[in-house]
PDB file of N, CA, C and O in Angstrom:
ATOM      1  N   MET A 766     -14.168  -8.985   8.015  1.00  0.00           N
ATOM      2  CA  MET A 766     -13.239  -8.897   6.804  1.00  0.00           C
ATOM      3  C   MET A 766     -11.720  -9.672   7.191  1.00  0.00           C
ATOM      4  O   MET A 766     -11.118  -9.853   8.419  1.00  0.00           O
ATOM      5  N   ASP A 767     -11.851 -10.852   6.389  1.00  0.00           N
ATOM      6  CA  ASP A 767     -10.471 -11.683   6.575  1.00  0.00           C
ATOM      7  C   ASP A 767      -9.232 -11.181   6.102  1.00  0.00           C
ATOM      8  O   ASP A 767      -8.995 -10.197   5.340  1.00  0.00           O
ATOM      9  N   VAL A 768      -8.151 -11.690   6.299  1.00  0.00           N
ATOM     10  CA  VAL A 768      -6.799 -11.462   5.808  1.00  0.00           C
ATOM     11  C   VAL A 768      -6.720 -11.195   4.370  1.00  0.00           C
ATOM     12  O   VAL A 768      -6.316 -10.333   3.857  1.00  0.00           O
ATOM     13  N   PHE A 769      -7.127 -12.191   3.744  1.00  0.00           N
ATOM     14  CA  PHE A 769      -7.296 -12.123   2.012  1.00  0.00           C
ATOM     15  C   PHE A 769      -8.202 -10.961   1.662  1.00  0.00           C
ATOM     16  O   PHE A 769      -7.708 -10.400   1.067  1.00  0.00           O
ATOM     17  N   GLU A 770      -9.044 -10.845   2.057  1.00  0.00           N
ATOM     18  CA  GLU A 770     -10.073  -9.426   2.088  1.00  0.00           C
ATOM     19  C   GLU A 770      -9.168  -8.317   1.988  1.00  0.00           C
ATOM     20  O   GLU A 770      -9.092  -7.076   1.490  1.00  0.00           O
ATOM     21  N   ILE A 771      -8.612  -7.999   2.995  1.00  0.00           N
ATOM     22  CA  ILE A 771      -7.712  -6.783   3.691  1.00  0.00           C
ATOM     23  C   ILE A 771      -6.448  -6.805   2.575  1.00  0.00           C
ATOM     24  O   ILE A 771      -6.341  -5.932   1.890  1.00  0.00           O
ATOM     25  N   LEU A 772      -6.013  -7.711   2.322  1.00  0.00           N
ATOM     26  CA  LEU A 772      -4.971  -7.866   1.209  1.00  0.00           C
ATOM     27  C   LEU A 772      -4.971  -7.343  -0.034  1.00  0.00           C
ATOM     28  O   LEU A 772      -4.796  -6.698  -0.726  1.00  0.00           O
ATOM     29  N   ALA A 773      -6.663  -7.974  -0.203  1.00  0.00           N
ATOM     30  CA  ALA A 773      -7.129  -7.358  -1.845  1.00  0.00           C
ATOM     31  C   ALA A 773      -7.331  -6.308  -2.004  1.00  0.00           C
ATOM     32  O   ALA A 773      -7.060  -5.388  -2.646  1.00  0.00           O
ATOM     33  N   GLU A 774      -8.101  -5.605  -0.842  1.00  0.00           N
ATOM     34  CA  GLU A 774      -8.152  -4.124  -0.827  1.00  0.00           C
ATOM     35  C   GLU A 774      -7.049  -3.377  -0.593  1.00  0.00           C
ATOM     36  O   GLU A 774      -6.918  -2.155  -1.299  1.00  0.00           O
ATOM     37  N   LEU A 775      -6.071  -4.041  -0.038  1.00  0.00           N
ATOM     38  CA  LEU A 775      -4.782  -2.793   0.186  1.00  0.00           C
ATOM     39  C   LEU A 775      -3.904  -3.097  -1.538  1.00  0.00           C
ATOM     40  O   LEU A 775      -3.502  -1.735  -1.346  1.00  0.00           O
ATOM     41  N   GLU A 776      -4.346  -3.986  -2.194  1.00  0.00           N
ATOM     42  CA  GLU A 776      -3.378  -3.636  -3.427  1.00  0.00           C
ATOM     43  C   GLU A 776      -4.078  -2.809  -4.298  1.00  0.00           C
ATOM     44  O   GLU A 776      -3.611  -2.072  -4.726  1.00  0.00           O
ATOM     45  N   ARG A 777      -5.793  -3.104  -3.887  1.00  0.00           N
ATOM     46  CA  ARG A 777      -6.138  -2.096  -4.636  1.00  0.00           C
ATOM     47  C   ARG A 777      -5.800  -0.394  -4.419  1.00  0.00           C
ATOM     48  O   ARG A 777      -5.806   0.231  -5.497  1.00  0.00           O
ATOM     49  N   ARG A 778      -5.879  -0.414  -3.176  1.00  0.00           N
ATOM     50  CA  ARG A 778      -5.886   0.677  -2.577  1.00  0.00           C
ATOM     51  C   ARG A 778      -4.241   1.530  -3.264  1.00  0.00           C
ATOM     52  O   ARG A 778      -3.535   2.723  -3.283  1.00  0.00           O
ATOM     53  N   GLU A 779      -3.061   0.491  -3.128  1.00  0.00           N
ATOM     54  CA  GLU A 779      -1.730   0.853  -3.510  1.00  0.00           C
ATOM     55  C   GLU A 779      -2.210   1.047  -5.077  1.00  0.00           C
ATOM     56  O   GLU A 779      -1.234   1.944  -5.184  1.00  0.00           O
ATOM     57  N   GLU A 780      -2.420   0.659  -5.722  1.00  0.00           N
ATOM     58  CA  GLU A 780      -2.710   0.830  -6.772  1.00  0.00           C
ATOM     59  C   GLU A 780      -3.288   2.494  -6.839  1.00  0.00           C
ATOM     60  O   GLU A 780      -2.274   3.059  -8.077  1.00  0.00           O
ATOM     61  N   GLN A 781      -4.247   2.736  -6.639  1.00  0.00           N
ATOM     62  CA  GLN A 781      -4.569   3.868  -6.353  1.00  0.00           C
ATOM     63  C   GLN A 781      -3.851   5.249  -5.899  1.00  0.00           C
ATOM     64  O   GLN A 781      -3.689   6.303  -6.660  1.00  0.00           O
ATOM     65  N   ILE A 782      -2.858   4.709  -4.883  1.00  0.00           N
ATOM     66  CA  ILE A 782      -2.298   5.570  -4.583  1.00  0.00           C
ATOM     67  C   ILE A 782      -0.776   5.580  -5.531  1.00  0.00           C
ATOM     68  O   ILE A 782      -0.266   7.031  -6.274  1.00  0.00           O
ATOM     69  N   GLU A 783      -0.398   4.848  -6.115  1.00  0.00           N
ATOM     70  CA  GLU A 783       0.721   5.147  -7.095  1.00  0.00           C
ATOM     71  C   GLU A 783       0.183   5.931  -8.327  1.00  0.00           C
ATOM     72  O   GLU A 783       0.838   6.576  -8.650  1.00  0.00           O
ATOM     73  N   ILE A 784      -1.131   5.824  -9.000  1.00  0.00           N
ATOM     74  CA  ILE A 784      -1.766   6.483 -10.001  1.00  0.00           C
ATOM     75  C   ILE A 784      -1.864   7.940  -9.278  1.00  0.00           C
ATOM     76  O   ILE A 784      -1.286   8.964 -10.310  1.00  0.00           O
ATOM     77  N   LYS A 785      -2.297   8.431  -8.446  1.00  0.00           N
ATOM     78  CA  LYS A 785      -2.157   9.345  -7.582  1.00  0.00           C
ATOM     79  C   LYS A 785      -0.898  10.216  -7.876  1.00  0.00           C
ATOM     80  O   LYS A 785      -0.914  11.273  -7.902  1.00  0.00           O
ATOM     81  N   LEU A 786       0.061   9.518  -7.423  1.00  0.00           N
ATOM     82  CA  LEU A 786       1.481   9.905  -7.039  1.00  0.00           C
ATOM     83  C   LEU A 786       1.762  10.665  -8.561  1.00  0.00           C
ATOM     84  O   LEU A 786       2.245  11.310  -8.951  1.00  0.00           O
ATOM     85  N   LYS A 787       1.918   9.434  -9.364  1.00  0.00           N
ATOM     86  CA  LYS A 787       2.225  10.083 -10.859  1.00  0.00           C
ATOM     87  C   LYS A 787       1.478  11.283 -10.986  1.00  0.00           C
ATOM     88  O   LYS A 787       2.043  12.007 -11.724  1.00  0.00           O
ATOM     89  N   LYS A 788       0.233  11.277 -11.351  1.00  0.00           N
ATOM     90  CA  LYS A 788      -0.829  12.015 -11.357  1.00  0.00           C
ATOM     91  C   LYS A 788       0.321  13.679 -10.931  1.00  0.00           C
ATOM     92  O   LYS A 788      -0.230  14.713 -11.711  1.00  0.00           O
ATOM     93  N   ILE A 789       0.047  13.278  -9.283  1.00  0.00           N
ATOM     94  CA  ILE A 789       0.647  14.679  -8.867  1.00  0.00           C
ATOM     95  C   ILE A 789       2.181  15.176  -9.424  1.00  0.00           C
ATOM     96  O   ILE A 789       2.666  16.272 -10.030  1.00  0.00           O
ATOM     97  N   LEU A 790       2.824  14.254  -9.680  1.00  0.00           N
ATOM     98  CA  LEU A 790       4.274  14.697 -10.204  1.00  0.00           C
ATOM     99  C   LEU A 790       4.140  15.275 -11.788  1.00  0.00           C
ATOM    100  O   LEU A 790       4.716  15.956 -11.800  1.00  0.00           O
ATOM    101  N   GLN A 791       3.232  14.660 -12.514  1.00  0.00           N
ATOM    102  CA  GLN A 791       3.376  14.916 -13.757  1.00  0.00           C
ATOM    103  C   GLN A 791       2.417  15.980 -14.161  1.00  0.00           C
ATOM    104  O   GLN A 791       2.747  16.966 -14.933  1.00  0.00           O
ATOM    105  N   ALA A 792       1.566  16.580 -13.032  1.00  0.00           N
ATOM    106  CA  ALA A 792       0.593  17.757 -13.174  1.00  0.00           C
ATOM    107  C   ALA A 792       1.271  19.110 -12.521  1.00  0.00           C
ATOM    108  O   ALA A 792       1.100  19.939 -13.677  1.00  0.00           O
ATOM    109  N   ASN A 793       2.602  18.749 -11.838  1.00  0.00           N
ATOM    110  CA  ASN A 793       2.908  19.978 -11.454  1.00  0.00           C
ATOM    111  C   ASN A 793       2.351  21.556 -10.913  1.00  0.00           C
ATOM    112  O   ASN A 793       3.058  22.387 -11.374  1.00  0.00           O
ATOM    113  N   LEU A 794       1.428  21.096 -10.541  1.00  0.00           N
ATOM    114  CA  LEU A 794       0.695  22.542 -10.553  1.00  0.00           C
ATOM    115  C   LEU A 794       1.182  23.131  -9.120  1.00  0.00           C
ATOM    116  O   LEU A 794       1.425  24.395  -9.361  1.00  0.00           O
ATOM    117  N   ASN A 795       1.663  22.290  -8.354  1.00  0.00           N
ATOM    118  CA  ASN A 795       2.529  23.157  -7.727  1.00  0.00           C
ATOM    119  C   ASN A 795       3.569  22.823  -7.347  1.00  0.00           C
ATOM    120  O   ASN A 795       4.351  21.621  -7.348  1.00  0.00           O
ATOM    121  N   PRO A 796       4.443  23.612  -7.864  1.00  0.00           N
ATOM    122  CA  PRO A 796       6.029  23.486  -7.915  1.00  0.00           C
ATOM    123  C   PRO A 796       6.762  22.739  -6.692  1.00  0.00           C
ATOM    124  O   PRO A 796       7.622  21.709  -6.734  1.00  0.00           O
ATOM    125  N   PHE A 797       5.783  22.683  -5.667  1.00  0.00           N
ATOM    126  CA  PHE A 797       6.812  21.868  -4.251  1.00  0.00           C
ATOM    127  C   PHE A 797       5.371  21.266  -3.767  1.00  0.00           C
ATOM    128  O   PHE A 797       4.982  21.397  -2.312  1.00  0.00           O
ATOM    129  N   PRO A 798       4.784  20.326  -4.344  1.00  0.00           N
ATOM    130  CA  PRO A 798       3.825  19.165  -3.893  1.00  0.00           C
ATOM    131  C   PRO A 798       4.764  17.877  -3.043  1.00  0.00           C
ATOM    132  O   PRO A 798       3.831  17.144  -2.848  1.00  0.00           O
ATOM    133  N   GLY A 799       5.895  18.314  -2.234  1.00  0.00           N
ATOM    134  CA  GLY A 799       6.453  17.296  -1.369  1.00  0.00           C
ATOM    135  C   GLY A 799       5.549  17.279  -0.076  1.00  0.00           C
ATOM    136  O   GLY A 799       5.359  15.627  -0.232  1.00  0.00           O
ATOM    137  N   ASP A 800       4.549  17.551   0.790  1.00  0.00           N
ATOM    138  CA  ASP A 800       3.582  16.847   1.344  1.00  0.00           C
ATOM    139  C   ASP A 800       2.840  16.096   1.076  1.00  0.00           C
ATOM    140  O   ASP A 800       2.472  15.128   1.505  1.00  0.00           O
ATOM    141  N   ARG A 801       2.218  16.121  -0.250  1.00  0.00           N
ATOM    142  CA  ARG A 801       1.663  14.907  -0.712  1.00  0.00           C
ATOM    143  C   ARG A 801       2.136  13.859  -1.297  1.00  0.00           C
ATOM    144  O   ARG A 801       1.915  12.637  -1.130  1.00  0.00           O
ATOM    145  N   ILE A 802       3.427  14.462  -2.042  1.00  0.00           N
ATOM    146  CA  ILE A 802       4.497  13.216  -2.381  1.00  0.00           C
ATOM    147  C   ILE A 802       4.569  12.188  -1.050  1.00  0.00           C
ATOM    148  O   ILE A 802       4.998  10.953  -1.194  1.00  0.00           O
ATOM    149  N   GLN A 803       4.743  12.730  -0.317  1.00  0.00           N
ATOM    150  CA  GLN A 803       5.648  12.673   1.507  1.00  0.00           C
ATOM    151  C   GLN A 803       4.352  11.274   1.471  1.00  0.00           C
ATOM    152  O   GLN A 803       4.421  10.400   2.291  1.00  0.00           O
ATOM    153  N   LYS A 804       3.129  11.939   1.614  1.00  0.00           N
ATOM    154  CA  LYS A 804       1.831  11.085   2.162  1.00  0.00           C
ATOM    155  C   LYS A 804       1.694   9.986   1.530  1.00  0.00           C
ATOM    156  O   LYS A 804       1.484   8.917   1.761  1.00  0.00           O
ATOM    157  N   ALA A 805       1.801  10.156  -0.081  1.00  0.00           N
ATOM    158  CA  ALA A 805       2.009   8.753  -0.829  1.00  0.00           C
ATOM    159  C   ALA A 805       2.801   7.859  -0.263  1.00  0.00           C
ATOM    160  O   ALA A 805       2.438   6.684  -0.607  1.00  0.00           O
ATOM    161  N   LYS A 806       4.024   8.196  -0.040  1.00  0.00           N
ATOM    162  CA  LYS A 806       5.259   7.441  -0.330  1.00  0.00           C
ATOM    163  C   LYS A 806       4.809   6.729   1.671  1.00  0.00           C
ATOM    164  O   LYS A 806       5.345   5.506   1.040  1.00  0.00           O
ATOM    165  N   LEU A 807       4.705   7.508   2.319  1.00  0.00           N
ATOM    166  CA  LEU A 807       4.508   6.936   3.278  1.00  0.00           C
ATOM    167  C   LEU A 807       2.875   5.726   3.637  1.00  0.00           C
ATOM    168  O   LEU A 807       3.650   4.770   3.831  1.00  0.00           O
ATOM    169  N   LEU A 808       2.105   6.030   2.713  1.00  0.00           N
ATOM    170  CA  LEU A 808       1.222   5.042   2.587  1.00  0.00           C
ATOM    171  C   LEU A 808       1.458   3.784   1.815  1.00  0.00           C
ATOM    172  O   LEU A 808       1.264   2.538   2.474  1.00  0.00           O
ATOM    173  N   LEU A 809       2.488   4.065   0.757  1.00  0.00           N
ATOM    174  CA  LEU A 809       2.954   2.609   0.225  1.00  0.00           C
ATOM    175  C   LEU A 809       3.706   1.903   1.076  1.00  0.00           C
ATOM    176  O   LEU A 809       3.941   1.063   0.964  1.00  0.00           O
ATOM    177  N   LYS A 810       4.764   2.465   1.867  1.00  0.00           N
ATOM    178  CA  LYS A 810       5.304   2.097   3.107  1.00  0.00           C
ATOM    179  C   LYS A 810       4.756   1.145   3.913  1.00  0.00           C
ATOM    180  O   LYS A 810       5.042   0.152   3.977  1.00  0.00           O
ATOM    181  N   LEU A 811       3.457   1.831   4.447  1.00  0.00           N
ATOM    182  CA  LEU A 811       2.916   1.129   5.598  1.00  0.00           C
ATOM    183  C   LEU A 811       1.967  -0.086   4.833  1.00  0.00           C
ATOM    184  O   LEU A 811       2.543  -0.989   5.300  1.00  0.00           O
ATOM    185  N   ILE A 812       1.838   0.280   3.757  1.00  0.00           N
ATOM    186  CA  ILE A 812       1.095  -0.972   2.964  1.00  0.00           C
ATOM    187  C   ILE A 812       2.149  -2.053   2.828  1.00  0.00           C
ATOM    188  O   ILE A 812       2.145  -3.291   3.107  1.00  0.00           O
ATOM    189  N   TYR A 813       3.623  -1.941   2.089  1.00  0.00           N
ATOM    190  CA  TYR A 813       4.435  -2.990   1.846  1.00  0.00           C
ATOM    191  C   TYR A 813       4.489  -3.613   3.195  1.00  0.00           C
ATOM    192  O   TYR A 813       4.627  -4.444   3.596  1.00  0.00           O
ATOM    193  N   GLU A 814       4.850  -2.962   4.261  1.00  0.00           N
ATOM    194  CA  GLU A 814       5.021  -3.215   6.017  1.00  0.00           C
ATOM    195  C   GLU A 814       4.137  -4.139   6.245  1.00  0.00           C
ATOM    196  O   GLU A 814       4.667  -5.279   7.208  1.00  0.00           O
ATOM    197  N   PHE A 815       3.006  -3.925   6.102  1.00  0.00           N
ATOM    198  CA  PHE A 815       1.941  -4.691   6.285  1.00  0.00           C
ATOM    199  C   PHE A 815       1.954  -6.076   5.841  1.00  0.00           C
ATOM    200  O   PHE A 815       1.663  -7.032   6.571  1.00  0.00           O
ATOM    201  N   LYS A 816       2.004  -6.112   4.352  1.00  0.00           N
ATOM    202  CA  LYS A 816       1.949  -7.088   3.780  1.00  0.00           C
ATOM    203  C   LYS A 816       3.324  -8.166   4.145  1.00  0.00           C
ATOM    204  O   LYS A 816       3.151  -9.448   4.093  1.00  0.00           O
ATOM    205  N   LYS A 817       4.189  -7.604   4.317  1.00  0.00           N
ATOM    206  CA  LYS A 817       5.196  -8.480   4.988  1.00  0.00           C
ATOM    207  C   LYS A 817       5.110  -8.989   6.058  1.00  0.00           C
ATOM    208  O   LYS A 817       5.301 -10.291   6.189  1.00  0.00           O
ATOM    209  N   HIS A 818       4.662  -8.074   6.859  1.00  0.00           N
ATOM    210  CA  HIS A 818       4.310  -9.125   8.274  1.00  0.00           C
ATOM    211  C   HIS A 818       3.080 -10.263   7.966  1.00  0.00           C
ATOM    212  O   HIS A 818       3.534 -11.278   8.774  1.00  0.00           O
ATOM    213  N   ILE A 819       2.229  -9.803   7.346  1.00  0.00           N
ATOM    214  CA  ILE A 819       1.083 -10.927   7.276  1.00  0.00           C
ATOM    215  C   ILE A 819       2.072 -12.097   6.414  1.00  0.00           C
ATOM    216  O   ILE A 819       1.865 -13.599   6.981  1.00  0.00           O
ATOM    217  N   GLN A 820       2.923 -12.064   5.679  1.00  0.00           N
ATOM    218  CA  GLN A 820       3.489 -13.181   4.782  1.00  0.00           C
ATOM    219  C   GLN A 820       4.395 -13.677   5.849  1.00  0.00           C
ATOM    220  O   GLN A 820       4.671 -14.747   5.628  1.00  0.00           O
ATOM    221  N   ALA A 821       4.838 -13.159   6.940  1.00  0.00           N
ATOM    222  CA  ALA A 821       5.710 -13.640   8.266  1.00  0.00           C
ATOM    223  C   ALA A 821       4.671 -14.361   9.401  1.00  0.00           C
ATOM    224  O   ALA A 821       5.507 -14.629  10.241  1.00  0.00           O
ATOM    225  N   ASP A 822       3.135 -14.179   9.187  1.00  0.00           N
ATOM    226  CA  ASP A 822       2.627 -15.032   9.856  1.00  0.00           C
ATOM    227  C   ASP A 822       2.988 -14.076  11.331  1.00  0.00           C
ATOM    228  O   ASP A 822       2.592 -14.226  12.427  1.00  0.00           O
ATOM    229  N   GLU A 823       3.238 -12.360  11.242  1.00  0.00           N
ATOM    230  CA  GLU A 823       3.534 -11.567  12.430  1.00  0.00           C
ATOM    231  C   GLU A 823       2.137 -10.680  12.493  1.00  0.00           C
ATOM    232  O   GLU A 823       1.907  -9.557  11.831  1.00  0.00           O
ATOM    233  N   PHE A 824       0.974 -11.188  12.991  1.00  0.00           N
ATOM    234  CA  PHE A 824      -0.030 -10.621  12.874  1.00  0.00           C
ATOM    235  C   PHE A 824      -0.349  -9.645  13.773  1.00  0.00           C
ATOM    236  O   PHE A 824      -1.116  -8.639  13.702  1.00  0.00           O
ATOM    237  N   ILE A 825       0.376  -9.683  14.862  1.00  0.00           N
ATOM    238  CA  ILE A 825       0.303  -8.385  15.778  1.00  0.00           C
ATOM    239  C   ILE A 825       0.776  -7.000  15.130  1.00  0.00           C
ATOM    240  O   ILE A 825       0.559  -5.735  15.288  1.00  0.00           O
ATOM    241  N   GLN A 826       1.974  -7.329  14.681  1.00  0.00           N
ATOM    242  CA  GLN A 826       3.020  -6.367  13.869  1.00  0.00           C
ATOM    243  C   GLN A 826       1.974  -5.552  12.579  1.00  0.00           C
ATOM    244  O   GLN A 826       2.200  -4.709  12.608  1.00  0.00           O
ATOM    245  N   ALA A 827       1.610  -6.653  11.833  1.00  0.00           N
ATOM    246  CA  ALA A 827       0.332  -6.402  10.740  1.00  0.00           C
ATOM    247  C   ALA A 827      -0.615  -5.419  11.209  1.00  0.00           C
ATOM    248  O   ALA A 827      -1.175  -4.363  10.820  1.00  0.00           O
ATOM    249  N   GLY A 828      -1.266  -5.942  12.567  1.00  0.00           N
ATOM    250  CA  GLY A 828      -2.338  -4.786  13.345  1.00  0.00           C
ATOM    251  C   GLY A 828      -1.755  -3.583  13.476  1.00  0.00           C
ATOM    252  O   GLY A 828      -2.446  -2.402  13.351  1.00  0.00           O
ATOM    253  N   MET A 829      -0.380  -3.787  13.842  1.00  0.00           N
ATOM    254  CA  MET A 829      -0.050  -2.505  14.245  1.00  0.00           C
ATOM    255  C   MET A 829      -0.080  -1.324  13.061  1.00  0.00           C
ATOM    256  O   MET A 829      -0.242  -0.188  12.845  1.00  0.00           O
ATOM    257  N   LYS A 830       0.517  -2.383  12.069  1.00  0.00           N
ATOM    258  CA  LYS A 830       0.698  -1.047  10.726  1.00  0.00           C
ATOM    259  C   LYS A 830      -0.760  -0.664  10.150  1.00  0.00           C
ATOM    260  O   LYS A 830      -0.715   0.321   9.590  1.00  0.00           O
ATOM    261  N   MET A 831      -1.762  -1.435  10.514  1.00  0.00           N
ATOM    262  CA  MET A 831      -3.060  -1.403  10.187  1.00  0.00           C
ATOM    263  C   MET A 831      -3.467  -0.225  10.675  1.00  0.00           C
ATOM    264  O   MET A 831      -4.222   0.674  10.028  1.00  0.00           O
ATOM    265  N   ARG A 832      -3.146  -0.199  11.675  1.00  0.00           N
ATOM    266  CA  ARG A 832      -3.426   1.077  12.937  1.00  0.00           C
ATOM    267  C   ARG A 832      -2.820   2.110  12.248  1.00  0.00           C
ATOM    268  O   ARG A 832      -3.551   3.544  12.373  1.00  0.00           O
ATOM    269  N   ASP A 833      -1.798   1.886  11.838  1.00  0.00           N
ATOM    270  CA  ASP A 833      -0.484   3.081  11.098  1.00  0.00           C
ATOM    271  C   ASP A 833      -1.474   3.785  10.228  1.00  0.00           C
ATOM    272  O   ASP A 833      -1.665   5.044  10.007  1.00  0.00           O
ATOM    273  N   LEU A 834      -1.739   2.882   9.211  1.00  0.00           N
ATOM    274  CA  LEU A 834      -2.532   3.369   8.060  1.00  0.00           C
ATOM    275  C   LEU A 834      -3.793   4.226   8.265  1.00  0.00           C
ATOM    276  O   LEU A 834      -4.204   5.129   7.496  1.00  0.00           O
ATOM    277  N   GLU A 835      -4.483   3.525   9.381  1.00  0.00           N
ATOM    278  CA  GLU A 835      -5.844   4.130   9.640  1.00  0.00           C
ATOM    279  C   GLU A 835      -5.534   5.889  10.011  1.00  0.00           C
ATOM    280  O   GLU A 835      -6.017   6.501   9.967  1.00  0.00           O
ATOM    281  N   ILE A 836      -4.749   5.468  10.767  1.00  0.00           N
ATOM    282  CA  ILE A 836      -4.113   7.116  11.492  1.00  0.00           C
ATOM    283  C   ILE A 836      -3.664   8.265  10.189  1.00  0.00           C
ATOM    284  O   ILE A 836      -4.217   9.128  10.249  1.00  0.00           O
ATOM    285  N   GLU A 837      -3.073   7.580   9.124  1.00  0.00           N
ATOM    286  CA  GLU A 837      -2.798   8.648   8.160  1.00  0.00           C
ATOM    287  C   GLU A 837      -4.017   8.500   7.212  1.00  0.00           C
ATOM    288  O   GLU A 837      -4.264   9.066   6.153  1.00  0.00           O
ATOM    289  N   GLY A 838      -5.074   8.007   7.724  1.00  0.00           N
ATOM    290  CA  GLY A 838      -6.830   8.498   7.117  1.00  0.00           C
ATOM    291  C   GLY A 838      -6.857   7.386   5.901  1.00  0.00           C
ATOM    292  O   GLY A 838      -7.736   7.094   4.971  1.00  0.00           O
ATOM    293  N   LEU A 839      -6.092   6.098   5.834  1.00  0.00           N
ATOM    294  CA  LEU A 839      -6.386   5.146   4.765  1.00  0.00           C
ATOM    295  C   LEU A 839      -7.356   4.289   5.630  1.00  0.00           C
ATOM    296  O   LEU A 839      -6.604   3.115   6.099  1.00  0.00           O
ATOM    297  N   MET A 840      -8.721   4.135   5.494  1.00  0.00           N
ATOM    298  CA  MET A 840      -9.737   3.146   6.184  1.00  0.00           C
ATOM    299  C   MET A 840      -9.641   1.929   5.260  1.00  0.00           C
ATOM    300  O   MET A 840      -9.950   2.177   4.606  1.00  0.00           O
ATOM    301  N   ILE A 841      -9.325   0.752   5.808  1.00  0.00           N
ATOM    302  CA  ILE A 841      -9.676  -0.594   5.139  1.00  0.00           C
ATOM    303  C   ILE A 841     -10.858  -1.123   6.053  1.00  0.00           C
ATOM    304  O   ILE A 841     -11.513  -1.637   5.217  1.00  0.00           O
ATOM    305  N   LEU A 842     -10.646  -1.298   7.015  1.00  0.00           N
ATOM    306  CA  LEU A 842     -11.548  -2.012   7.344  1.00  0.00           C
ATOM    307  C   LEU A 842     -12.949  -1.094   7.738  1.00  0.00           C
ATOM    308  O   LEU A 842     -13.081  -0.138   8.506  1.00  0.00           O
ATOM    309  N   VAL A 843     -13.849  -1.785   7.584  1.00  0.00           N
ATOM    310  CA  VAL A 843     -15.313  -0.657   7.634  1.00  0.00           C
ATOM    311  C   VAL A 843     -16.400  -1.981   7.797  1.00  0.00           C
ATOM    312  O   VAL A 843     -16.274  -3.361   7.628  1.00  0.00           O
ATOM    313  N   GLU A 844     -16.925  -1.782   8.982  1.00  0.00           N
ATOM    314  CA  GLU A 844     -18.257  -2.278   9.523  1.00  0.00           C
ATOM    315  C   GLU A 844     -18.845  -2.497   8.943  1.00  0.00           C
ATOM    316  O   GLU A 844     -19.334  -1.149   8.579  1.00  0.00           O
ATOM    317  N   LYS A 845     -19.676  -3.308   8.865  1.00  0.00           N
ATOM    318  CA  LYS A 845     -20.846  -3.657   8.170  1.00  0.00           C
ATOM    319  C   LYS A 845     -22.033  -3.422   9.269  1.00  0.00           C
ATOM    320  O   LYS A 845     -21.975  -4.041  10.664  1.00  0.00           O
ATOM    321  N   SER A 846     -22.909  -2.461   9.165  1.00  0.00           N
ATOM    322  CA  SER A 846     -24.271  -2.403   9.612  1.00  0.00           C
ATOM    323  C   SER A 846     -24.934  -3.348   9.781  1.00  0.00           C
ATOM    324  O   SER A 846     -25.116  -4.140   8.595  1.00  0.00           O
ATOM    325  N   PRO A 847     -25.640  -4.057  10.992  1.00  0.00           N
ATOM    326  CA  PRO A 847     -26.519  -4.904  11.268  1.00  0.00           C
ATOM    327  C   PRO A 847     -27.906  -4.850  10.141  1.00  0.00           C
ATOM    328  O   PRO A 847     -28.283  -3.570  10.404  1.00  0.00           O
ATOM    329  N   SER A 848     -28.132  -5.966   9.392  1.00  0.00           N
ATOM    330  CA  SER A 848     -29.432  -5.335   9.108  1.00  0.00           C
ATOM    331  C   SER A 848     -30.443  -5.942   9.674  1.00  0.00           C
ATOM    332  O   SER A 848     -30.326  -6.285  10.773  1.00  0.00           O
ATOM    333  N   LEU A 849     -31.218  -4.525   9.194  1.00  0.00           N
ATOM    334  CA  LEU A 849     -32.684  -4.553  10.355  1.00  0.00           C
ATOM    335  C   LEU A 849     -33.612  -5.237   9.559  1.00  0.00           C
ATOM    336  O   LEU A 849     -33.904  -5.699   8.143  1.00  0.00           O
ATOM    337  N   LYS A 850     -34.291  -6.074  10.618  1.00  0.00           N
ATOM    338  CA  LYS A 850     -35.135  -6.936  10.474  1.00  0.00           C
ATOM    339  C   LYS A 850     -36.880  -6.524  10.891  1.00  0.00           C
ATOM    340  O   LYS A 850     -36.980  -5.593  11.277  1.00  0.00           O
TER     341      LYS A 850
END
């Protein structure tokens, strides 16, 4: 997966997270959904930092942010299984 594919996928995920965050705030099922809100804000922050490092050609730092995203449960890089012949 190249950098442009990763950025496109992160853009898509960023939109999903923002939509989910809005739904959490609007639903208000739990009067204190703080943990879910914090998780969404953390993921958005990590995506922003990843994109900032890519724009600055700081690929090592971007890789570290990608690792942080994966630690938080946002998997972007999916290995493709080799085709069977």
